[in-house]
Short mmCIF file of C-alpha atoms and ligand atoms in Angstrom, two decimals:
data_model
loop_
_atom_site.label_atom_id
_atom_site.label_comp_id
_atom_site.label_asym_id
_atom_site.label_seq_id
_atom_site.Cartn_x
_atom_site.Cartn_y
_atom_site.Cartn_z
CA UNK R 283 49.21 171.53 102.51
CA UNK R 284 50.75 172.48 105.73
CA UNK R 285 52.64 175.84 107.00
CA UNK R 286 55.33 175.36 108.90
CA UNK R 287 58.25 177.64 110.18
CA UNK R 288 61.85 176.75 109.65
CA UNK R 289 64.31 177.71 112.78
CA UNK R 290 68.48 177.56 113.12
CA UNK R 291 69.73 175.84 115.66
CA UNK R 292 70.20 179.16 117.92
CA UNK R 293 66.14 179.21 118.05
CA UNK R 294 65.16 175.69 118.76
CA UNK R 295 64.22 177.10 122.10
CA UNK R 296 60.29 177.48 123.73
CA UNK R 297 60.21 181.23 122.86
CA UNK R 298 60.81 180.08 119.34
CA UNK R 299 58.44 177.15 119.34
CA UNK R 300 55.34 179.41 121.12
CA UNK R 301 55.98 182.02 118.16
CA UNK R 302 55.83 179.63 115.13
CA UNK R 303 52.96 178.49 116.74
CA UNK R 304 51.52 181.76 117.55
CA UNK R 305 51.96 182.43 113.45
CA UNK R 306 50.17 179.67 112.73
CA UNK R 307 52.90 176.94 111.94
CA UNK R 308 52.03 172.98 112.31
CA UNK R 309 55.28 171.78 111.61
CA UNK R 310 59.04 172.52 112.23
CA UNK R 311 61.76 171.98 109.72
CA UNK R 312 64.70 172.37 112.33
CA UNK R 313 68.34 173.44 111.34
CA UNK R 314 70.71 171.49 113.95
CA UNK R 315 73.95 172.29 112.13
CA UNK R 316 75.20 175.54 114.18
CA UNK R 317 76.12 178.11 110.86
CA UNK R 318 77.49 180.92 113.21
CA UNK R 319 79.66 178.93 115.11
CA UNK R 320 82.87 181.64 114.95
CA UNK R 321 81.35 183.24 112.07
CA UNK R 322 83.86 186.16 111.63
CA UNK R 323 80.84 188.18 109.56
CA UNK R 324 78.62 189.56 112.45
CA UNK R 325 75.71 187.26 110.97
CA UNK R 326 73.30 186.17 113.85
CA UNK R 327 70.43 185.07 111.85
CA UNK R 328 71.43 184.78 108.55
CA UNK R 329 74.24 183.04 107.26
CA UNK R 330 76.43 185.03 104.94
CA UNK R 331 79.93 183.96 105.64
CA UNK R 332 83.62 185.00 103.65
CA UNK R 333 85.98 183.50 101.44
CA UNK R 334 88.10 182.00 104.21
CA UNK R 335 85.79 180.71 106.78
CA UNK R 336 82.30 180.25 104.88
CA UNK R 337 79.44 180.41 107.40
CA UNK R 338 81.62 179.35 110.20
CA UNK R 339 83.64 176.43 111.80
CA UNK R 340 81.57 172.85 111.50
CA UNK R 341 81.55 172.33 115.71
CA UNK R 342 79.01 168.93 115.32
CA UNK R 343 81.50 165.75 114.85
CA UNK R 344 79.26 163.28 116.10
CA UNK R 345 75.81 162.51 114.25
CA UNK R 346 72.40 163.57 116.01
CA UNK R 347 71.26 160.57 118.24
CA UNK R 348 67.96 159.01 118.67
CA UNK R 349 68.07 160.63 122.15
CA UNK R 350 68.28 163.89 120.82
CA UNK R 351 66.17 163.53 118.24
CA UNK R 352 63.53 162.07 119.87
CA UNK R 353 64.03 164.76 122.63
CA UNK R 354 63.92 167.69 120.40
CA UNK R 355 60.77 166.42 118.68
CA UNK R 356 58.52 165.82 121.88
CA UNK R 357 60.03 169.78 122.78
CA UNK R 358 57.95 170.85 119.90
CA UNK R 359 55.06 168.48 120.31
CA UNK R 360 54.46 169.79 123.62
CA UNK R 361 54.05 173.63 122.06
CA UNK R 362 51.56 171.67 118.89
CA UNK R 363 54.37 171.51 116.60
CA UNK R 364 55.10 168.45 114.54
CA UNK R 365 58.70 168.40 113.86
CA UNK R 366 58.77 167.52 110.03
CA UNK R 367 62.23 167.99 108.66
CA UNK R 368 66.01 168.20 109.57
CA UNK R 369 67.99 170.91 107.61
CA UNK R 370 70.97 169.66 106.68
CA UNK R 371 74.09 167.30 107.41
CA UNK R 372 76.74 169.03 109.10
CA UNK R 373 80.43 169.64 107.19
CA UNK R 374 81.49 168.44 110.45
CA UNK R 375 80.43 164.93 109.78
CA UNK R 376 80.20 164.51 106.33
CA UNK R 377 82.91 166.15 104.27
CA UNK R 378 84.34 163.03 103.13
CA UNK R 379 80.93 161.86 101.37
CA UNK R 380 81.48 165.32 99.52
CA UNK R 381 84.90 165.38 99.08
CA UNK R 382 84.93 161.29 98.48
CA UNK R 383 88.19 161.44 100.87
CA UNK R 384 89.49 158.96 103.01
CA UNK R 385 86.55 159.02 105.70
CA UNK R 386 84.40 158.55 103.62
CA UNK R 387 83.15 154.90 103.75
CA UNK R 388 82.87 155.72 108.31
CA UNK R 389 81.15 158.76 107.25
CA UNK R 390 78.39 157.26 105.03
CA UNK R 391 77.90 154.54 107.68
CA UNK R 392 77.14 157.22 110.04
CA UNK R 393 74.63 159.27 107.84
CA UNK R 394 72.96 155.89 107.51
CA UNK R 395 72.65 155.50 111.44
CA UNK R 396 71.18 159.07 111.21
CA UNK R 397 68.47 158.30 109.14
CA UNK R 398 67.84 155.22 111.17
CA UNK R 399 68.06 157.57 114.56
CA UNK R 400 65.36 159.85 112.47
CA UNK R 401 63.11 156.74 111.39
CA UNK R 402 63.04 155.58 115.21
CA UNK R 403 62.40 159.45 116.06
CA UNK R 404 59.32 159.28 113.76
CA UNK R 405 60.69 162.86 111.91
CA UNK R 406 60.06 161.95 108.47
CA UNK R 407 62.06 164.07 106.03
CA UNK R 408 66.01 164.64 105.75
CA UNK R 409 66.91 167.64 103.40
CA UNK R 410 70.27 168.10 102.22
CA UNK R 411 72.52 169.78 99.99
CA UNK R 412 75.23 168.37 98.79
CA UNK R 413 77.83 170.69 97.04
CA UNK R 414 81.62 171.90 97.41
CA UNK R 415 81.03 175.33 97.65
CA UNK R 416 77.53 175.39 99.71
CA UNK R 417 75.33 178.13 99.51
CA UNK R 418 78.33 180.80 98.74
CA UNK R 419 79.04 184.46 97.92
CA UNK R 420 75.85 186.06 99.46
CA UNK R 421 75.51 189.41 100.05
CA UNK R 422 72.97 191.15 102.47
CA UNK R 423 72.26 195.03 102.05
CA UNK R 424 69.26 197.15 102.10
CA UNK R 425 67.65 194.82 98.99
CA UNK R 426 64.21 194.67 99.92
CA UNK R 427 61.05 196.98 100.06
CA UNK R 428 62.02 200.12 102.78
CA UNK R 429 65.63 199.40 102.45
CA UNK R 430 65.01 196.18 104.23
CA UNK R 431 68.06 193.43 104.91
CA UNK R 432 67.73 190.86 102.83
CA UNK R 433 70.55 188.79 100.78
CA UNK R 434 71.04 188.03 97.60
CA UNK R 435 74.29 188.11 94.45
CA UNK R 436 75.58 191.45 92.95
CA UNK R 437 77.33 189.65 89.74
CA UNK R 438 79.71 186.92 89.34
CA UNK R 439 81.86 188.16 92.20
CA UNK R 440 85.38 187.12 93.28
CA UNK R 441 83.87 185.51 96.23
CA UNK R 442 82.11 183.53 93.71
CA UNK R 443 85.67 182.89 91.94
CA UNK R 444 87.80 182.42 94.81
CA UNK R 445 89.03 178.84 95.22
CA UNK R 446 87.98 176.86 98.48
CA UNK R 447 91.13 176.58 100.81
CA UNK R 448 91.47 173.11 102.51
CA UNK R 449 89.93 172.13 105.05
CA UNK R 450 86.69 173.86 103.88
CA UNK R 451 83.47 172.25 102.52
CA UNK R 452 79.46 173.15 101.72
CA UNK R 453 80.70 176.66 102.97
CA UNK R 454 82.15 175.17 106.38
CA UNK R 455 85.59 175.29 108.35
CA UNK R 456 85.63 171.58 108.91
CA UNK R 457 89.24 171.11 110.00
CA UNK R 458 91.00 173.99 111.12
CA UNK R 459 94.71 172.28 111.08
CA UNK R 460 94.05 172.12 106.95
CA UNK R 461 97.52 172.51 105.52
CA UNK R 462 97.43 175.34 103.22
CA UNK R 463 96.45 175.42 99.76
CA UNK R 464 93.24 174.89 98.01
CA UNK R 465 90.76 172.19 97.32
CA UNK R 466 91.62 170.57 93.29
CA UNK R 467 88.88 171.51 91.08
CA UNK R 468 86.80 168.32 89.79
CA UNK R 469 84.72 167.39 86.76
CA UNK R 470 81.41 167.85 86.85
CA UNK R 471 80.81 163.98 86.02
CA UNK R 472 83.33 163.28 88.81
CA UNK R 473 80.56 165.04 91.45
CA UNK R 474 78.08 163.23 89.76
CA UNK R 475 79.49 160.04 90.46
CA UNK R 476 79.92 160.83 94.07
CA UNK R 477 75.96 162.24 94.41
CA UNK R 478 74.92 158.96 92.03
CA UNK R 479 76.76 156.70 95.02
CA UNK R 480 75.76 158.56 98.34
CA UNK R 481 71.85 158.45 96.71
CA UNK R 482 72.45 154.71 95.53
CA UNK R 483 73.93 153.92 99.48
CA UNK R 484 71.67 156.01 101.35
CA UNK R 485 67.72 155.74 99.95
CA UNK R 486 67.50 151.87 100.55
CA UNK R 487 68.15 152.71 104.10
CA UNK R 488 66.12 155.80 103.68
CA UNK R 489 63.07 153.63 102.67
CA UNK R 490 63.83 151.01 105.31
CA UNK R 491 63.57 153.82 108.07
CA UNK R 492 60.44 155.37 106.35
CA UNK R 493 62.46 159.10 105.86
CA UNK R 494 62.41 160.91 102.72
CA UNK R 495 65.78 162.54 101.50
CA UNK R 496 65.10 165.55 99.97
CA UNK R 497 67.80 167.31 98.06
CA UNK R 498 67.83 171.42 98.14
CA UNK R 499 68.89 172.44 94.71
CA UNK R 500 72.44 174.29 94.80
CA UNK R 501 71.76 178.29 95.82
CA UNK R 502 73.33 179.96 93.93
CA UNK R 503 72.63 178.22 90.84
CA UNK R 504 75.68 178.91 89.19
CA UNK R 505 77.52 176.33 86.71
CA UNK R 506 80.75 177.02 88.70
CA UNK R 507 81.23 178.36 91.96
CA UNK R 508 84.23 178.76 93.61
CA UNK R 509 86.17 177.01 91.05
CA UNK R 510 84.05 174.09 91.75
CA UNK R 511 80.77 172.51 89.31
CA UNK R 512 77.46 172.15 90.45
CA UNK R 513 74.63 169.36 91.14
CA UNK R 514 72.44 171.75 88.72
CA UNK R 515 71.75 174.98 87.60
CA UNK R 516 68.67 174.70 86.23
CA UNK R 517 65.13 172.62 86.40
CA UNK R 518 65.74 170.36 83.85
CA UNK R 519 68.69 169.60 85.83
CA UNK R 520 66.93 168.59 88.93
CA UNK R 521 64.53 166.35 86.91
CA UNK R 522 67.26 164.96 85.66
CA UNK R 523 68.76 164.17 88.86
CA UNK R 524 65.21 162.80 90.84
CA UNK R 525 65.75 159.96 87.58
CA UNK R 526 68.81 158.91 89.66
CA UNK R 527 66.93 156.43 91.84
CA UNK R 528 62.99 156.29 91.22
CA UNK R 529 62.46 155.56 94.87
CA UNK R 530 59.51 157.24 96.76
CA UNK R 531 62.04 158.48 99.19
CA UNK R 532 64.07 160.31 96.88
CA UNK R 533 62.56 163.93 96.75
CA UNK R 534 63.40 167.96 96.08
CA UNK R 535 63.53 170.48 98.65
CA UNK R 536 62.21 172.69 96.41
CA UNK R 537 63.32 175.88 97.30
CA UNK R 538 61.27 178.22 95.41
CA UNK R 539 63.48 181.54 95.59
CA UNK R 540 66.29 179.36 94.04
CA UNK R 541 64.75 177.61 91.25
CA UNK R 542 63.21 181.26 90.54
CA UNK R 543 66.85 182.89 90.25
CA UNK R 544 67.81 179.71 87.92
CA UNK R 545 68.57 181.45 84.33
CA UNK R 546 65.76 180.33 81.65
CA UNK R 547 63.73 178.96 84.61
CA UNK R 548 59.81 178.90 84.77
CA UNK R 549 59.25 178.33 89.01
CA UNK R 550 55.78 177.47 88.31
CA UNK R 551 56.40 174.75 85.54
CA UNK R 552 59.39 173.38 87.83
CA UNK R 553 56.80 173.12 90.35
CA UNK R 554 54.05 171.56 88.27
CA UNK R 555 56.42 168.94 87.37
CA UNK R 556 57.74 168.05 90.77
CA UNK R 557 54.28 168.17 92.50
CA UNK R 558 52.62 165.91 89.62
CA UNK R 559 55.46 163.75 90.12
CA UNK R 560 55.95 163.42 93.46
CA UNK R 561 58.90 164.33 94.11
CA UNK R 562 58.68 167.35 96.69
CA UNK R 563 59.92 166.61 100.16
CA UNK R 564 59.18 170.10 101.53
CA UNK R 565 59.07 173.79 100.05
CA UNK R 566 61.40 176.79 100.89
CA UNK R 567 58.47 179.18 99.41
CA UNK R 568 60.75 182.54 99.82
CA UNK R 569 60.67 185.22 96.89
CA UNK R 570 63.68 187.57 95.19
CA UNK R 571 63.53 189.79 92.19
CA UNK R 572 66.36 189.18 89.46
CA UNK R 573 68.63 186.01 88.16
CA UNK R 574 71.86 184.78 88.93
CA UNK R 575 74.66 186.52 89.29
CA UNK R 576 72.40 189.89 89.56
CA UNK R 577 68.76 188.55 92.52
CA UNK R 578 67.72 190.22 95.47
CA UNK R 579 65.76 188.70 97.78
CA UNK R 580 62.52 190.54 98.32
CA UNK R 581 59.51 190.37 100.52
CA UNK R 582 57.30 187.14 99.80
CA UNK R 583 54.36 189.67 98.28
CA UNK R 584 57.15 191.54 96.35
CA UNK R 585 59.07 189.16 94.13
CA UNK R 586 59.08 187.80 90.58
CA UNK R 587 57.08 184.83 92.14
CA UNK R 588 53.43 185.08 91.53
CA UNK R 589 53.04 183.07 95.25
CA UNK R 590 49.08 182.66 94.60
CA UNK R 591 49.39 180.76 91.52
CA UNK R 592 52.18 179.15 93.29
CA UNK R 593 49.56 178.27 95.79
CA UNK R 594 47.10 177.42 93.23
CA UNK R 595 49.32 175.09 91.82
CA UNK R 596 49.51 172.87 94.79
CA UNK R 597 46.05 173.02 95.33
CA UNK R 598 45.67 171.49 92.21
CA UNK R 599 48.13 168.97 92.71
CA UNK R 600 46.53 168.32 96.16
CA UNK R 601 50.40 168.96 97.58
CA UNK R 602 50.05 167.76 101.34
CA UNK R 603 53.49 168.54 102.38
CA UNK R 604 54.52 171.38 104.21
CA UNK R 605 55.56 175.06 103.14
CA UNK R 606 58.27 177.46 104.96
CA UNK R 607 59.46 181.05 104.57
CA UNK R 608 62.82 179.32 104.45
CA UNK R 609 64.15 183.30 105.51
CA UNK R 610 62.89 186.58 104.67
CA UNK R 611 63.92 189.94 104.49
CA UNK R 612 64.75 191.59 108.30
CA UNK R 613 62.16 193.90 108.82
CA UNK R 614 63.57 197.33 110.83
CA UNK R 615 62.88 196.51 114.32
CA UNK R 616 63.91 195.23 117.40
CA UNK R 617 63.57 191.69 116.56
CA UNK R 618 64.05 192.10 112.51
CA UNK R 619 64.09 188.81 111.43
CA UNK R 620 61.54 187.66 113.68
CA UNK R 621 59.30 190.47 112.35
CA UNK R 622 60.46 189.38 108.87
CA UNK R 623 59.11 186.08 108.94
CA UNK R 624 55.83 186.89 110.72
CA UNK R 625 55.31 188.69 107.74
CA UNK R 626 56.11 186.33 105.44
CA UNK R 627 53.81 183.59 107.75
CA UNK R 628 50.71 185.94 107.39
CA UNK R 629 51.21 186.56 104.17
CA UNK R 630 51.48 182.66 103.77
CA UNK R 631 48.60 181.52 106.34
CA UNK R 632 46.18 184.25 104.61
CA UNK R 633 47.26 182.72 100.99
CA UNK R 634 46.84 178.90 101.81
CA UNK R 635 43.89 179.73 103.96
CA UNK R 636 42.01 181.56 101.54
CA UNK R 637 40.60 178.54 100.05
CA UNK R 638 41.61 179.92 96.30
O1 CS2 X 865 70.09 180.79 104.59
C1 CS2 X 865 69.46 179.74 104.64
O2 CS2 X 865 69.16 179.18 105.68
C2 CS2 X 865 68.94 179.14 103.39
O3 CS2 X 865 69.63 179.61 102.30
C3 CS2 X 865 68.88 177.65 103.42
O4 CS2 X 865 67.67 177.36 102.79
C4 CS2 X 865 69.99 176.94 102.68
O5 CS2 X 865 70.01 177.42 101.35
C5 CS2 X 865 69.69 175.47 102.65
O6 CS2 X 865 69.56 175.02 103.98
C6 CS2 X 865 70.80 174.72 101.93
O7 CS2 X 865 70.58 173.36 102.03
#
């Protein structure tokens, strides 16, 4: 298995890349949707967001090209780094595949030249989340160890209940001229059937390009947020959901801090499952104390998650994709989430390394 080091797209930058590699990263999974983009919540490298504007206003409109792509990746290569994964679609050019509107069909035709753009770029792995509400109604306070930042839920809150006003999607402004009102509440079968065709239109072209879509389960795993259902809530769930299309191609990001705050979960069964299987794009390997509504995310030696049978686990299952500290907790300093996931990479580098 591989470390690598997961950066927004305000730190795709040399400093960035010569301090992941510093910690000991290999690879990059690289966020290039902008989440603070007129953030009205302070955030700078976090994403928390509010009831009316989410994380921010979607600002990409236009899919990555191969030119960027292929641009950002010989950036890293030049610092060591193998640029392994992109982070996410952006609201700004894929709301319609969510929200099956009238875009839609010129939307999914674009994702597709995406993952072609990525298959030319040689950057193997796509993760995604695809959800209504996105990851909503965080909190950050002093959760961790010290009184260190960190996020996490305090109950079924209002944000959590509040319906999404138009023009919003996966947490996102993505048009700003929205008339008012809010987004109709849908079955959960009905978001099924949308996830069942974007997976049905999107691997073939995913295993034609030789990238791996890997699906981040929905954080938080609630049944309902924001008056709208959920991909899953739970690990069964997810299994259920890689039987959608057997293809090679169609994978988990399995973030480890959310299948952990998943009521009635086991992380390391979840895990054992996925890894025999195959079906692990990448791992967020963060760790929180609690379930949903009530987690906290807390230092990655300070959780519920036991991370060196985590790691002993993929030893096992001779895992050979990479692991990130997704985020951590913001260590009290003047850099305090860089601090926060140096941590979290030592921590990491030390466990992996150990040769337990
Ligand atoms: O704050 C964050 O960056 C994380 O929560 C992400 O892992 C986020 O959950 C995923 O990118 C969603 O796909």
């Amino acid at each position: 298995m591989k470390i690598g080091f997961g950066l927004y797209s305000h730190m795709l930058n040399d400093d960035y890349y010569k301090m992941a590699k510093q910690l000991g990263a290999t690879h990059i999974v690289a966020h290039l949707t902008d989440y603070f983009h007129q953030s009205d919540t302070g955030a700078e490298d976090q994403p928390l967001g509010n009831v009316n504007k989410g994380w921010g206003i979607a600002k990409e409109s236009q899919i990555w090209s191969f030119e960027e792509l292929n641009s950002l990746k010989e950036d890293m290569a030049f610092h060591g780094l193998k640029l392994e994964a992109l982070e996410n679609f952006s609201p700004g050019f894929w709301h319609d595949v969510l929200l099956d509107g009238p875009k839609r069909d010129e939307q999914i035709a674009n994702l597709k030249k995406l993952i072609r753009n990525m298959g030319k770029a040689g950057i193997p792995i796509m993760g995604y989340n695809f959800s209504l509400a996105g990851v909503a109604g965080r909190t950050i306070g002093p959760y961790a160890r010290g009184n260190a930042l960190s996020v996490g839920l305090e109950g079924y809150s209002e944000a959590l209940q509040t319906p999404i006003p138009n023009g919003m999607v996966w947490n996102m402004v993505y048009d700003t001229n929205a008339p008012s009102g809010n987004m109709d509440t849908i079955s959960h079968e009905e978001l099924i059937k949308r996830y069942r065709n974007f997976v049905s239109e999107m691997i073939p072209v995913a295993e034609e390009a030789g990238v791996k879509l890997a699906v981040h389960p929905d954080d938080p795993p609630l049944k309902e947020v924001r008056k709208q259902p959920r991909l899953g809530f739970h690990p069964d769930h997810y299994k259920e959901v890689m039987k959608f299309n057997n293809s090679p191609n169609h994978v988990m990001e399995l973030c480890l801090g959310t299948i952990a705050e998943m009521v009635d979960s086991d992380v390391y069964e979840a895990l054992e499952y996925f890894a025999k299987n195959n079906k692990i794009g990448y791992i967020h390997i963060r760790n929180i104390k609690g379930k949903v509504p009530d987690y906290k995310e807390s230092f990655i030696d300070d959780g519920d998650i036991d991370m060196e049978r985590i790691i002993g686990i993929l030893k096992e299952n001779n895992f050979e994709g990479v692991l990130i500290p997704d985020h951590a907790p913001q260590v009290t300093s003047k850099a305090p989430w860089d601090v926060g996931m140096a941590f979290a990479m030592g921590y990491l580098k030390a466990l992996v390394g150990s040769g337990k």
